[in-house]
Every structure is written in structure tokens, then in C-alpha cells.
Coordinates of C-alpha atoms and ligand atoms in Angstrom, one line a residue:
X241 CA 33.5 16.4 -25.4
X242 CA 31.3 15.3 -23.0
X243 CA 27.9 15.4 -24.7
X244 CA 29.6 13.2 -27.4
X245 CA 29.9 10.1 -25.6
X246 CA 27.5 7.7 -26.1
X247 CA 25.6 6.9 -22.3
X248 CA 27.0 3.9 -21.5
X249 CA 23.0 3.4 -20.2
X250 CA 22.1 3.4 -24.3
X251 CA 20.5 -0.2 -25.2
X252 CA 21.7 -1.8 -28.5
X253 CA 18.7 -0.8 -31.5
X254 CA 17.7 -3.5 -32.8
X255 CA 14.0 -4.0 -33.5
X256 CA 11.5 -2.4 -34.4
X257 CA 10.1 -1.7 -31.1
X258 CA 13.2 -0.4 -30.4
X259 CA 13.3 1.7 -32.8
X260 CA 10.4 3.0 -32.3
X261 CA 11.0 4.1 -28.7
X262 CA 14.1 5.9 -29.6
X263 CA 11.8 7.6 -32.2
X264 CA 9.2 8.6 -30.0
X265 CA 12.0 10.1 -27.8
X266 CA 13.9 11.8 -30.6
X267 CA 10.6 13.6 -31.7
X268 CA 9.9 15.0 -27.8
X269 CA 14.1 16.0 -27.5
X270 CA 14.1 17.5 -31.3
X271 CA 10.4 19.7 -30.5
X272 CA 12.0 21.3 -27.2
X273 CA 14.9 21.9 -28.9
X274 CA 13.6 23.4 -32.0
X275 CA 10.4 24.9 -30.9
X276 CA 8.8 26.7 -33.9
X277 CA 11.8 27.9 -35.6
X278 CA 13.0 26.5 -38.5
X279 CA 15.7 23.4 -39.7
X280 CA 17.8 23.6 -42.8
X281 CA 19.2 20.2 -44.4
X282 CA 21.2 18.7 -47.0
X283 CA 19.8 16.0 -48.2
X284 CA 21.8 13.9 -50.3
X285 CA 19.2 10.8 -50.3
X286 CA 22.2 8.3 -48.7
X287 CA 21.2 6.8 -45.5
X288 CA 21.9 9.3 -42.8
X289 CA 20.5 12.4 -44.0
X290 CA 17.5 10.5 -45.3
X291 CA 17.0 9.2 -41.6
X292 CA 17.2 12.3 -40.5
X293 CA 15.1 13.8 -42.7
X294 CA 12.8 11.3 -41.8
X295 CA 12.6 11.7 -37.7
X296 CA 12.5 15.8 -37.9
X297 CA 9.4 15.2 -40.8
X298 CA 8.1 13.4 -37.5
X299 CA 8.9 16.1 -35.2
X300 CA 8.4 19.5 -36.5
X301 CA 7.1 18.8 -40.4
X302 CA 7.8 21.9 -42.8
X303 CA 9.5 23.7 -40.1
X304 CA 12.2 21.3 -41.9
X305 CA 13.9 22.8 -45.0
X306 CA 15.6 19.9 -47.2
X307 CA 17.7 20.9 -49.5
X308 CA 18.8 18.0 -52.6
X309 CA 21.8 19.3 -54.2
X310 CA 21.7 17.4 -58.3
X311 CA 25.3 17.9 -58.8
X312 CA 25.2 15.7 -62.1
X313 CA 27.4 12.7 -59.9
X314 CA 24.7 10.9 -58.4
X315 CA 23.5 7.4 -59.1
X316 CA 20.5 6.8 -61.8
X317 CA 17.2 7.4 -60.3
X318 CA 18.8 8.8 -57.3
X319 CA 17.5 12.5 -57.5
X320 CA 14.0 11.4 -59.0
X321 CA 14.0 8.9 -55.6
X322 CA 14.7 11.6 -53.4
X323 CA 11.9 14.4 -54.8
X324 CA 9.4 10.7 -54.8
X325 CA 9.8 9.6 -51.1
X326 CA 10.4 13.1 -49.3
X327 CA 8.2 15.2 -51.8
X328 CA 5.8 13.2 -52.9
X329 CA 5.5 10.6 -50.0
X330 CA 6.5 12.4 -46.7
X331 CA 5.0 16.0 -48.0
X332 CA 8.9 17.5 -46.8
X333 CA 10.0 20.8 -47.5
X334 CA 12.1 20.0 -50.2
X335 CA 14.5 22.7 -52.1
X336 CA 15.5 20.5 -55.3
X337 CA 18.6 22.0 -56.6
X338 CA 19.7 21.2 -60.7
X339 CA 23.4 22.4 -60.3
X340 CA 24.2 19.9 -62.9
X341 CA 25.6 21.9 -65.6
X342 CA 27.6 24.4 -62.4
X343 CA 29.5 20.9 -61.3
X344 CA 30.0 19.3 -64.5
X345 CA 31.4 22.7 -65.9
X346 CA 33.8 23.3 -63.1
X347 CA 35.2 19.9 -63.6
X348 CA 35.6 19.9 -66.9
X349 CA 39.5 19.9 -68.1
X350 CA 40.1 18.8 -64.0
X351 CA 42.0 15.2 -63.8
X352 CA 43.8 15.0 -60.6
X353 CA 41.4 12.8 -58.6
X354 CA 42.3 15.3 -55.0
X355 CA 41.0 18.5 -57.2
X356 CA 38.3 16.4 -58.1
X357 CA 37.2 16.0 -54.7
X358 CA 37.7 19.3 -53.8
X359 CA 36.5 21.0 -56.4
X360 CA 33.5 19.0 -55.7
X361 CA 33.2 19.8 -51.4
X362 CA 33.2 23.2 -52.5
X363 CA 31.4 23.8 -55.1
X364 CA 28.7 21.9 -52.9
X365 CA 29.2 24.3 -50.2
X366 CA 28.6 26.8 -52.4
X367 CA 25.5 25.9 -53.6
X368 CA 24.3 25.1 -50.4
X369 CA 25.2 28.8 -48.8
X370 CA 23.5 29.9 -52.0
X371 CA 20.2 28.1 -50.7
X372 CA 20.6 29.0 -47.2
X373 CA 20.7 32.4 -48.0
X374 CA 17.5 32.5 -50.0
X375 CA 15.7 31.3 -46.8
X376 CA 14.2 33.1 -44.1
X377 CA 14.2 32.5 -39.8
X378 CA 16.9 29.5 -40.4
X379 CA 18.4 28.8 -36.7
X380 CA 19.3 25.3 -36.9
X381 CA 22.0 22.9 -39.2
X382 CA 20.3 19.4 -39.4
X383 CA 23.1 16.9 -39.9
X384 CA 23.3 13.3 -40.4
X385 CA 26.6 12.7 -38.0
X386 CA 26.6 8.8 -36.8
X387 CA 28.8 8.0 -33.9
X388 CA 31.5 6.2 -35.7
X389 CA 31.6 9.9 -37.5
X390 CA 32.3 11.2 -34.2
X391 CA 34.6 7.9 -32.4
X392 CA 36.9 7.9 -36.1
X393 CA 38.3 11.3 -36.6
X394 CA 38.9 10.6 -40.8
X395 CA 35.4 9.1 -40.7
X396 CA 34.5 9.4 -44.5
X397 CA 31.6 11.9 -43.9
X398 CA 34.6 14.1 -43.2
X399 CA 35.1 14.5 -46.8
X400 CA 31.7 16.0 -48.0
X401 CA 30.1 17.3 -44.8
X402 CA 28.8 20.6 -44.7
X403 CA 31.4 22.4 -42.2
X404 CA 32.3 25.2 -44.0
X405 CA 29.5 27.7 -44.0
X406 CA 30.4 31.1 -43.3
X407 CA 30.1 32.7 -39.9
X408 CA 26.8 34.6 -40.4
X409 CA 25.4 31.1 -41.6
X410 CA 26.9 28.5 -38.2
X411 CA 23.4 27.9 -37.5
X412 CA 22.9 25.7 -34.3
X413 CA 23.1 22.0 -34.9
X414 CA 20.6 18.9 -34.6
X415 CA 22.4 15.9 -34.9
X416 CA 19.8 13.0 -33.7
X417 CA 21.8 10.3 -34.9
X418 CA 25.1 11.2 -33.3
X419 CA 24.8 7.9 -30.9
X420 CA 24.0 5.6 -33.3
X421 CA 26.2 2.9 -35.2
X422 CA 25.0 2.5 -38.9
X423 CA 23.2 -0.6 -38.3
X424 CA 20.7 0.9 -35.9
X425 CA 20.7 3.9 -38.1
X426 CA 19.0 1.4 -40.4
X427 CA 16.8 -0.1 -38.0
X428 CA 15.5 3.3 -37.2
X429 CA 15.0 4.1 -41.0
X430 CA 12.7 1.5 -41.7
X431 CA 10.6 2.1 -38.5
X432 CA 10.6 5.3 -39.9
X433 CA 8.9 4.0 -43.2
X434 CA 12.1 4.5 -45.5
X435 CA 11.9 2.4 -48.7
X436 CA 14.1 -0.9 -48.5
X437 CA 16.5 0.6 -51.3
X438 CA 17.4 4.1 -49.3
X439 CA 17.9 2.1 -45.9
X440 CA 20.2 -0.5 -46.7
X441 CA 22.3 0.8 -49.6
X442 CA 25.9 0.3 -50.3
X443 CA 28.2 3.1 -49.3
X444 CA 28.4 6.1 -52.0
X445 CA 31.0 8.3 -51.6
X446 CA 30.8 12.2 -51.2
X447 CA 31.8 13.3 -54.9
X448 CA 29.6 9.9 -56.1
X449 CA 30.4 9.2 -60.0
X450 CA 32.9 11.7 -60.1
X451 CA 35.7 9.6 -58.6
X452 CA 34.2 6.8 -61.1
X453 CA 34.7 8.7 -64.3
X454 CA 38.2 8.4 -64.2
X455 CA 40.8 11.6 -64.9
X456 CA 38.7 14.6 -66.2
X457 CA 35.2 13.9 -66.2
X458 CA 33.3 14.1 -69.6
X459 CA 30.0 13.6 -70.3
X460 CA 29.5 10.5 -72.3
X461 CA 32.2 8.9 -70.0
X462 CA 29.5 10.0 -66.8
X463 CA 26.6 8.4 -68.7
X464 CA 28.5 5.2 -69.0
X465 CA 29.4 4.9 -65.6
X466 CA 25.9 5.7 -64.7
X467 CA 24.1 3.5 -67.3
X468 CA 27.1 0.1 -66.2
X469 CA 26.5 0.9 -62.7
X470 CA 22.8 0.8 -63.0
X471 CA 22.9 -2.5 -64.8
X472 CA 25.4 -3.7 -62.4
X473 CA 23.1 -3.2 -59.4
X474 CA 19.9 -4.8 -61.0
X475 CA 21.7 -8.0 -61.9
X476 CA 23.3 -8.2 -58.6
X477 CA 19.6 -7.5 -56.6
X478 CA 18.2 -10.0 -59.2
X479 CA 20.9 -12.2 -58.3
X480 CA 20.8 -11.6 -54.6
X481 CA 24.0 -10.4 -54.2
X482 CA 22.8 -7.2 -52.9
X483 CA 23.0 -7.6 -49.0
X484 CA 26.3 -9.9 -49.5
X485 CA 28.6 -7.7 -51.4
X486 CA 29.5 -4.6 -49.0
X487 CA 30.7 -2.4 -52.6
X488 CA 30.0 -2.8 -55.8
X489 CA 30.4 -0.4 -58.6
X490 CA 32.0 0.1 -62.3
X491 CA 34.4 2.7 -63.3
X492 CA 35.2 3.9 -66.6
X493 CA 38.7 5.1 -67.6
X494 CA 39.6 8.0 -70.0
X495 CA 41.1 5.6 -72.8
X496 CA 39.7 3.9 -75.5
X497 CA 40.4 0.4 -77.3
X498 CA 39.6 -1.1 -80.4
X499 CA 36.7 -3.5 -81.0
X500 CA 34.4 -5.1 -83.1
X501 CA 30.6 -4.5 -83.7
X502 CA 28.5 -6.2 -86.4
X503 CA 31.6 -6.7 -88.5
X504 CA 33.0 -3.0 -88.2
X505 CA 35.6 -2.0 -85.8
X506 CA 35.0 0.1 -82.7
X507 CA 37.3 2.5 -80.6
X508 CA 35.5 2.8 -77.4
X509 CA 35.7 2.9 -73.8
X510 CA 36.2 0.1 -71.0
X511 CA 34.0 -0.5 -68.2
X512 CA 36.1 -1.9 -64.8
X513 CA 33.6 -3.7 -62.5
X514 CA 34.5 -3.9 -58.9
X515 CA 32.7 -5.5 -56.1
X516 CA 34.8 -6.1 -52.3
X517 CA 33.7 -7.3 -49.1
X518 CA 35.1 -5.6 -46.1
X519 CA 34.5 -4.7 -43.0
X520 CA 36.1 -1.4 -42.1
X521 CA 37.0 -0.1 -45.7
X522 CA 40.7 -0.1 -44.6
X523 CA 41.4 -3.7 -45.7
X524 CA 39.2 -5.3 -48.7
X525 CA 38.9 -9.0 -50.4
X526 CA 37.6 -9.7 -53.9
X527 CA 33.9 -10.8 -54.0
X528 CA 33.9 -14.3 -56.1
X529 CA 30.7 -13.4 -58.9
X530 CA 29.6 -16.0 -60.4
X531 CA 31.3 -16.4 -63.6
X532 CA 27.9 -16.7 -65.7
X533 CA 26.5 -14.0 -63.8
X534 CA 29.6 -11.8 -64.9
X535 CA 29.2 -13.0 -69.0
X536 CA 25.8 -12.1 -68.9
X537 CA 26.5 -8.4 -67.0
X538 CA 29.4 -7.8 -69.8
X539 CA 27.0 -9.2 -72.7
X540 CA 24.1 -6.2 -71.2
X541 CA 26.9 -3.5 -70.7
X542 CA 28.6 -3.8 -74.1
X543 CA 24.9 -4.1 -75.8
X544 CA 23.7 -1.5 -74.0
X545 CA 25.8 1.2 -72.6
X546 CA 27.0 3.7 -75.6
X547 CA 30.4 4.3 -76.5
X548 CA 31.8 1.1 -74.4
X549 CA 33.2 -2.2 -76.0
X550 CA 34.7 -3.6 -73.4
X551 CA 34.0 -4.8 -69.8
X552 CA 37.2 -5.9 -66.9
X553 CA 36.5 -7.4 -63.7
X554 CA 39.0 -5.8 -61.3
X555 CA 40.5 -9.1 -59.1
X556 CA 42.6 -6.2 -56.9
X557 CA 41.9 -6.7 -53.1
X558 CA 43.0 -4.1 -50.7
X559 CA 45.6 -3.5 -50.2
X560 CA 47.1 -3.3 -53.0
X561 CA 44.3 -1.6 -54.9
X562 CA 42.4 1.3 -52.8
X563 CA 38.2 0.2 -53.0
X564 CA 38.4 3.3 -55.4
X565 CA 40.1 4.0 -58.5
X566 CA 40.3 7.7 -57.8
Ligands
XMP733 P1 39.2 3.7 -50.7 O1 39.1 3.9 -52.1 O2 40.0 4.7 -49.9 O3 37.7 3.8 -50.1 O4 39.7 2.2 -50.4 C1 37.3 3.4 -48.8 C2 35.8 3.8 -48.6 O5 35.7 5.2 -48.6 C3 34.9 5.6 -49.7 N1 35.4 6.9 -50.2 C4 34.9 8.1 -50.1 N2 33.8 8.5 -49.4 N3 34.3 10.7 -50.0 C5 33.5 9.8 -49.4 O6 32.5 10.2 -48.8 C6 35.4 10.4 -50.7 O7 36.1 11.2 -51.3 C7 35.7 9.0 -50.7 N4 36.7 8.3 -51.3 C8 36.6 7.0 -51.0 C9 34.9 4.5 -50.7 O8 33.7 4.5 -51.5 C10 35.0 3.3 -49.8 O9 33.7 2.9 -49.2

């Protein structure tokens, strides 16, 4: 337990200089550590394992393995972000994974929101071993641990970290972030050159949109949740709600209700918006949205987003409503 205290000599990280030193150290600790061998990592795109990704790019370049697991749940322009700024910008080793169709089809028919989430750690597991095993002279786990994964022991990486490799596949770990509190995680993300949108992103959850497309997911029900959910976000960046609300997402359930469009009736699905403020995501308070700001976001989603004629503002704080539907 000892090496997972953070030294009480550690100086808050703050700036950019800051930053910057802790970087410059990180890349001399992670080269004598690593030497030439070589680093596997899932990278989801969130914050941590992007930073990480980030600092070992720094240190030891395509000795770093990435590997971006597309389970079909994430976020619009999520994967396509992550292929942009590690591929494209960063020139990372990057294994992109289209295990779309493997997720969604082991899902389908599933509607207890636990078996969801379990189905869904596995599965990614899965497809991650699969990957490991199809590269050579592995010897070390990259992972994006902070220290409030390590001081909280439910800390919510618990739910989709990568702990359950096989024996032949425990591969040493590098954990460069395991003294850090999220905010300096950030701090040291955009020394690092991280865009603004990967650093200081609202918490996703593990199983992402699959906790959002309520009961057993479908298809056109994911593509709604995606499509609201990207409409919510731009209007609340354009808005500049972005930094002020801690979560905000929609949810769509698995009923339908009838409607009107250009004089015909409609039976289609609702879209719940939520948006809380909290500090420790154990207690949670309702966000006040402007109420223009929501007309115009249900006027977009119901002209926009297929098969939905309905939009709800969810007024729940926590308790008694969890942050989450699922
Ligand atoms: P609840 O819904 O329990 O959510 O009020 C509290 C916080 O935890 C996130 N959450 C999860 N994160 N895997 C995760 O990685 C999960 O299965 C999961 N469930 C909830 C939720 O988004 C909120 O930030």
C-alpha cells in the first residue's frame, strides 16, 4: 500500500509550468521503467486514458500500443476524434477496433440495466484480450488510474477497468496518473497538447449510451439517444453552459406515444433531458436551463432526431432520482 500514497512532498498542479515539470519527470520515470519494450493501452478517448496516452506518446512513442475499442455506445464523433488526435495528430500506435455489431448483438433482447453493464465489461474484456493477443513483446498494462480511483474503493473506473485479463496476459502496470486528482489530470492534458473538448469533458460512464437507451437496446432507439445528446451538447457549448453544468445528457425510453406531424398522427419515442450539478455524484441538484434555451433544444430534437415526438426535462435531483436512468 505504500507506493499508493500520494508523497505528502507532491505540490498542487496547477499551471502550466507545473505541468510541465511533472511531464518532464514522468517521461524520465516512464523511459527507465519501460526501457525498449513495449505498452499496451485501452484507450477509450475519455480524459484519463487520453492523458495517458498522451505522456507515454512523449516518453517512448510507438513502443505504445493504443488500443480504441468502437463498441457502438460511444458519443457522436467520439471514435472519429479519437483515430484524429492520436492517429492523425500524435502519430500513436493506434489498434482501432469496430466491435460494433459484437456489442450491439450481444445486447440485443438484454433489458435488465446490471446485465447491461455486465454484459458490456465483458464483452470489452474480451475484445481487448483478443487484441492483446494478436500483439507481440507486450510487458506492460498502461492504465489511466487517478488517485481518487485509488483513495475511493467504488471509484466509478471500477466498473469498466480492464482487471480481468487472464493470467498469461497480467502484464506489469504503468499507471502515471495514480497521484493525481482529476483537475490536475486536466492541467496536465492540455500541457500535453490535448484538444479543449477531450480535456475537460463531462463524465461518460463505462457502458456510455447503453445505460441511456433504456431497457433492451435497439438500434433506432441508440441513434436517438446519440443524435439528442449531440444536439444537446452543441446548444449547451453555444450557450455556455458547458463548463457550468457537471452532467448533462438525454435518455430515451423503450415506449412510444402518440403525436402529431404535419397534420398526421405519430407514435414515436420520448427523449428525457437531464443536466445536475454535483459535486461527488453521490448527491445531485437540478441545473435551472433557461426555459427558451430548452423550447428551442425540444423544437431541434423533435425536427431532427428520427422516430422521436416528444422531448421531457427530468426536474429529479438526487436523491431521489440516481444521475442515471439505468
Ligand atoms: P448515478 O446514476 O449512480 O451516477 O447517480 C453517478 C455517476 O456515476 C456514473 N455512472 C457510471 N460510470 N460506469 C461508469 O463508469 C457505470 O456503470 C456507471 N453508472 C453510473 C454516472 O454517469 C454519474 O456520473
Amino acid at each position: 500500500m505504500e507506493n499508493n500514497k500520494r508523497p505528502e512532498s507532491m505540490a498542487r498542479i496547477t499551471t502550466k509550468e507545473k505541468a510541465d515539470s511533472f511531464i518532464a519527470e514522468q517521461i524520465k520515470q516512464l523511459k527507465k521503467q519501460v526501457g525498449s519494450k513495449k505498452v499496451l493501452l485501452a484507450l477509450s478517448g475519455g480524459v484519463d486514458s487520453s492523458v495517458v496516452a498522451a505522456l507515454l506518446i512523449k516518453a517512448i512513442g510507438k513502443q505504445l500500443v493504443c488500443v480504441h475499442v468502437n463498441h457502438g455506445l460511444l458519443r457522436k464523433g467520439e471514435p472519429e476524434q479519437v483515430v484524429e488526435v492520436f492517429r492523425n495528430q500524435m502519430n500513436a500506435n493506434l489498434v482501432y477496433v469496430d466491435a460494433v455489431d459484437r456489442f450491439l448483438n450481444k445486447l440485443e433482447n438484454v433489458s435488465d440495466p446490471e446485465k447491461k453493464r455486465k454484459i458490456i465489461g465483458a464483452e470489452f474484456i474480451r475484445v481487448f484480450e483478443e487484441e492483446a493477443r494478436k500483439q507481440d513483446g507486450i510487458e506492460f498494462l498502461a492504465q489511466g488510474t487517478i488517485y481518487p480511483d485509488i483513495i475511493e474503493s467504488v471509484g466509478v473506473k471500477a466498473h469498466h477497468n480492464v482487471g480481468g485479463l487472464p493470467d498469461d496476459l497480467k502484464f506489469e502496470l504503468v499507471e502515471p496518473l495514480k497521484f493525481l486528482y482529476k483537475d490536475e489530470v486536466r492541467v496536465v492534458g492540455s500541457a500535453l497538447g490535448l484538444p479543449d473538448g477531450m480535456v475537460y469533458r463531462q463524465p461518460f460512464p463505462g457502458p456510455g449510451l447503453g445505460v441511456r437507451c433504456l431497457g433492451a437496446i435497439t438500434r433506432d432507439r441508440l441513434e436517438a439517444v446519440r443524435e439528442s445528446d449531440a444536439i444537446l451538447r452543441e446548444e449547451f457549448a453555444k450557450h455556455g453552459l458547458e463548463g457550468k453544468v457537471w452532467q448533462y445528457f438525454t435518455a430515451v425510453p423503450d415506449f412510444k406515444s402518440v403525436g402529431v406531424k404535419d397534420g398526421a398522427r405519430t407514435f414515436a419515442y420520448p427523449v428525457i433531458i437531464r443536466a445536475v450539478n454535483t459535486t461527488d455524484a453521490m448527491t445531485a441538484a437540478i441545473e435551472e436551463i433557461p426555459y427558451e434555451l430548452l423550447k428551442h433544444i425540444t423544437k431541434r430534437i423533435t425536427a431532427e432526431v428520427k422516430g422521436v415526438n416528444r422531448v421531457l426535462y427530468d426536474l429529479t435531483p438526487k436523491p431521489s432520482g440516481t444521475i442515471e436512468w439505468e
